[in-house]
């Protein structure tokens, strides 16, 4: 409890520590720990909300194939690791790469999982730089996800493209 490594939580902890260093009277160590606990709780609530949304979406679908289930399991795991896990180890990404290999048609998930795997392996080279490890481990997959989403990489090859929908 209270430990962070290579995660969003580590970045927040680093920011709070910088605040304590540059503005000594602004934040006590106890307040910092309380803020980190609250942040951890909020990320878990956010994860639960995302999980609930995926469940609701899956229930509403008329056709829900086994590949949809596998992809949703992958997204749930990815969001859990990127946002709600305070202690992130490099080998955690191997689970996502395995799931991505099962559904090669899910390009966006596959790309994001691959970037997460590559960025997680960078943790070995960045040993001792906790905030930088967190920035690399979380930042690279999120940037690749955002760029791919902006470039409109299809969520899955099974998703209808714009021309097929219009005709």
Tab-separated table of C-alpha atoms in Angstrom:
chain	number	residue	atom	x	y	z
A	1	UNK	CA	0.000	0.000	0.000
A	2	UNK	CA	1.225	3.465	-0.844
A	3	UNK	CA	3.888	2.173	-3.238
A	4	UNK	CA	4.097	3.437	-6.811
A	5	UNK	CA	6.205	2.473	-9.776
A	6	UNK	CA	6.081	3.311	-13.478
A	7	UNK	CA	2.469	4.404	-13.350
A	8	UNK	CA	0.186	7.375	-13.466
A	9	UNK	CA	0.303	7.304	-9.669
A	10	UNK	CA	4.099	7.619	-9.761
A	11	UNK	CA	3.772	10.718	-11.934
A	12	UNK	CA	1.312	12.289	-9.504
A	13	UNK	CA	3.575	11.395	-6.574
A	14	UNK	CA	6.529	12.987	-8.374
A	15	UNK	CA	4.511	16.148	-8.998
A	16	UNK	CA	3.491	16.342	-5.340
A	17	UNK	CA	7.089	15.808	-4.231
A	18	UNK	CA	8.232	18.610	-6.532
A	19	UNK	CA	5.574	20.822	-5.007
A	20	UNK	CA	6.841	20.003	-1.514
A	21	UNK	CA	10.427	20.769	-2.577
A	22	UNK	CA	9.779	24.080	-4.356
A	23	UNK	CA	6.989	25.269	-2.030
A	24	UNK	CA	7.996	23.817	1.363
A	25	UNK	CA	5.047	25.093	3.393
A	26	UNK	CA	2.344	24.208	0.887
A	27	UNK	CA	2.039	20.465	1.485
A	28	UNK	CA	3.005	18.149	4.316
A	29	UNK	CA	4.022	14.537	3.858
A	30	UNK	CA	0.749	13.448	5.497
A	31	UNK	CA	-1.282	15.571	3.092
A	32	UNK	CA	0.683	14.155	0.170
A	33	UNK	CA	-0.081	10.597	1.276
A	34	UNK	CA	-3.756	11.449	1.715
A	35	UNK	CA	-3.886	13.001	-1.772
A	36	UNK	CA	-2.262	9.898	-3.257
A	37	UNK	CA	-4.783	7.634	-1.503
A	38	UNK	CA	-7.650	9.763	-2.813
A	39	UNK	CA	-6.141	9.752	-6.311
A	40	UNK	CA	-5.878	5.962	-6.168
A	41	UNK	CA	-9.510	5.704	-5.106
A	42	UNK	CA	-10.621	8.009	-7.932
A	43	UNK	CA	-8.718	5.995	-10.525
A	44	UNK	CA	-10.372	2.814	-9.263
A	45	UNK	CA	-13.798	4.449	-9.472
A	46	UNK	CA	-12.971	5.632	-12.998
A	47	UNK	CA	-11.904	2.102	-13.920
A	48	UNK	CA	-15.124	0.683	-12.461
A	49	UNK	CA	-17.075	3.215	-14.534
A	50	UNK	CA	-15.251	2.189	-17.701
A	51	UNK	CA	-15.818	-1.483	-16.906
A	52	UNK	CA	-19.511	-0.834	-16.284
A	53	UNK	CA	-19.800	1.081	-19.555
A	54	UNK	CA	-18.245	-1.841	-21.475
A	55	UNK	CA	-20.624	-4.276	-19.780
A	56	UNK	CA	-23.620	-2.071	-20.592
A	57	UNK	CA	-22.465	-1.707	-24.197
A	58	UNK	CA	-21.994	-5.472	-24.509
A	59	UNK	CA	-25.440	-6.207	-23.128
A	60	UNK	CA	-27.052	-3.766	-25.566
A	61	UNK	CA	-25.378	-5.262	-28.648
A	62	UNK	CA	-27.597	-7.505	-30.725
A	63	UNK	CA	-24.665	-9.623	-31.866
A	64	UNK	CA	-21.792	-10.088	-29.447
A	65	UNK	CA	-19.170	-12.463	-30.835
A	66	UNK	CA	-16.451	-14.183	-28.861
A	67	UNK	CA	-13.890	-11.874	-30.484
A	68	UNK	CA	-15.845	-8.899	-29.090
A	69	UNK	CA	-15.596	-10.441	-25.624
A	70	UNK	CA	-11.847	-11.008	-25.979
A	71	UNK	CA	-11.323	-7.453	-27.221
A	72	UNK	CA	-13.382	-6.020	-24.359
A	73	UNK	CA	-11.373	-8.101	-21.883
A	74	UNK	CA	-8.235	-6.639	-23.415
A	75	UNK	CA	-9.476	-3.054	-23.148
A	76	UNK	CA	-10.524	-3.615	-19.537
A	77	UNK	CA	-7.073	-4.973	-18.713
A	78	UNK	CA	-5.325	-2.150	-20.574
A	79	UNK	CA	-7.331	0.562	-18.803
A	80	UNK	CA	-6.734	-1.144	-15.463
A	81	UNK	CA	-2.985	-1.209	-16.032
A	82	UNK	CA	-2.638	2.264	-17.539
A	83	UNK	CA	-4.874	4.185	-15.160
A	84	UNK	CA	-5.742	2.302	-11.984
A	85	UNK	CA	-2.637	0.251	-11.123
A	86	UNK	CA	-0.176	2.148	-8.892
A	87	UNK	CA	2.592	-0.467	-9.112
A	88	UNK	CA	3.271	-1.361	-12.735
A	89	UNK	CA	5.844	-4.015	-13.584
A	90	UNK	CA	7.271	-4.397	-17.111
A	91	UNK	CA	5.995	-7.933	-17.625
A	92	UNK	CA	2.356	-6.948	-17.030
A	93	UNK	CA	2.177	-5.924	-20.708
A	94	UNK	CA	2.725	-9.528	-21.816
A	95	UNK	CA	-0.912	-10.299	-20.930
A	96	UNK	CA	-2.118	-7.649	-23.363
A	97	UNK	CA	0.166	-8.796	-26.168
A	98	UNK	CA	-1.268	-12.296	-25.791
A	99	UNK	CA	-4.828	-10.968	-25.997
A	100	UNK	CA	-3.928	-8.802	-29.013
A	101	UNK	CA	-2.483	-11.867	-30.749
A	102	UNK	CA	-5.860	-13.620	-30.362
A	103	UNK	CA	-7.706	-10.825	-32.185
A	104	UNK	CA	-5.472	-9.488	-34.987
A	105	UNK	CA	-8.434	-7.610	-36.508
A	106	UNK	CA	-8.584	-5.221	-33.534
A	107	UNK	CA	-5.967	-2.839	-34.891
A	108	UNK	CA	-6.372	-0.030	-32.358
A	109	UNK	CA	-6.129	-2.399	-29.408
A	110	UNK	CA	-3.208	-4.244	-30.976
A	111	UNK	CA	-1.275	-1.047	-31.661
A	112	UNK	CA	-1.878	0.310	-28.167
A	113	UNK	CA	-0.896	-3.024	-26.576
A	114	UNK	CA	2.266	-3.188	-28.667
A	115	UNK	CA	3.240	0.340	-27.635
A	116	UNK	CA	2.527	-0.531	-24.004
A	117	UNK	CA	4.759	-3.597	-24.299
A	118	UNK	CA	7.576	-1.584	-25.872
A	119	UNK	CA	7.301	1.255	-23.380
A	120	UNK	CA	7.160	-1.161	-20.457
A	121	UNK	CA	10.391	-2.797	-21.556
A	122	UNK	CA	12.037	0.639	-21.419
A	123	UNK	CA	11.634	0.474	-17.627
A	124	UNK	CA	14.720	-1.735	-17.465
A	125	UNK	CA	16.843	0.991	-19.066
A	126	UNK	CA	15.346	3.716	-16.868
A	127	UNK	CA	16.000	1.954	-13.570
A	128	UNK	CA	16.064	4.474	-10.732
A	129	UNK	CA	14.133	7.207	-12.532
A	130	UNK	CA	10.613	6.543	-11.239
A	131	UNK	CA	8.838	9.543	-12.735
A	132	UNK	CA	10.525	9.100	-16.108
A	133	UNK	CA	9.624	5.386	-16.100
A	134	UNK	CA	6.007	6.307	-15.428
A	135	UNK	CA	6.014	8.935	-18.150
A	136	UNK	CA	7.415	6.482	-20.702
A	137	UNK	CA	5.337	3.470	-19.609
A	138	UNK	CA	2.054	5.387	-19.605
A	139	UNK	CA	2.770	8.199	-22.052
A	140	UNK	CA	3.808	6.213	-25.132
A	141	UNK	CA	0.711	3.972	-25.233
A	142	UNK	CA	-1.609	6.919	-24.566
A	143	UNK	CA	0.014	9.058	-27.268
A	144	UNK	CA	-0.159	6.176	-29.758
A	145	UNK	CA	-3.815	5.572	-28.852
A	146	UNK	CA	-4.632	9.262	-29.330
A	147	UNK	CA	-2.799	9.488	-32.657
A	148	UNK	CA	-4.398	6.289	-33.950
A	149	UNK	CA	-7.836	7.489	-32.848
A	150	UNK	CA	-7.277	10.838	-34.575
A	151	UNK	CA	-6.149	9.044	-37.731
A	152	UNK	CA	-9.325	6.979	-37.390
A	153	UNK	CA	-7.649	3.589	-37.284
A	154	UNK	CA	-10.597	1.198	-37.215
A	155	UNK	CA	-11.370	-0.299	-33.825
A	156	UNK	CA	-11.737	-3.611	-35.593
A	157	UNK	CA	-11.812	-4.794	-39.183
A	158	UNK	CA	-15.295	-6.095	-38.475
A	159	UNK	CA	-16.509	-2.529	-37.896
A	160	UNK	CA	-18.262	-1.103	-40.950
A	161	UNK	CA	-16.324	1.577	-42.763
A	162	UNK	CA	-17.858	4.918	-43.715
A	163	UNK	CA	-18.493	3.973	-47.380
A	164	UNK	CA	-20.292	0.757	-46.467
A	165	UNK	CA	-22.542	2.588	-44.004
A	166	UNK	CA	-23.509	5.256	-46.551
A	167	UNK	CA	-24.457	2.805	-49.294
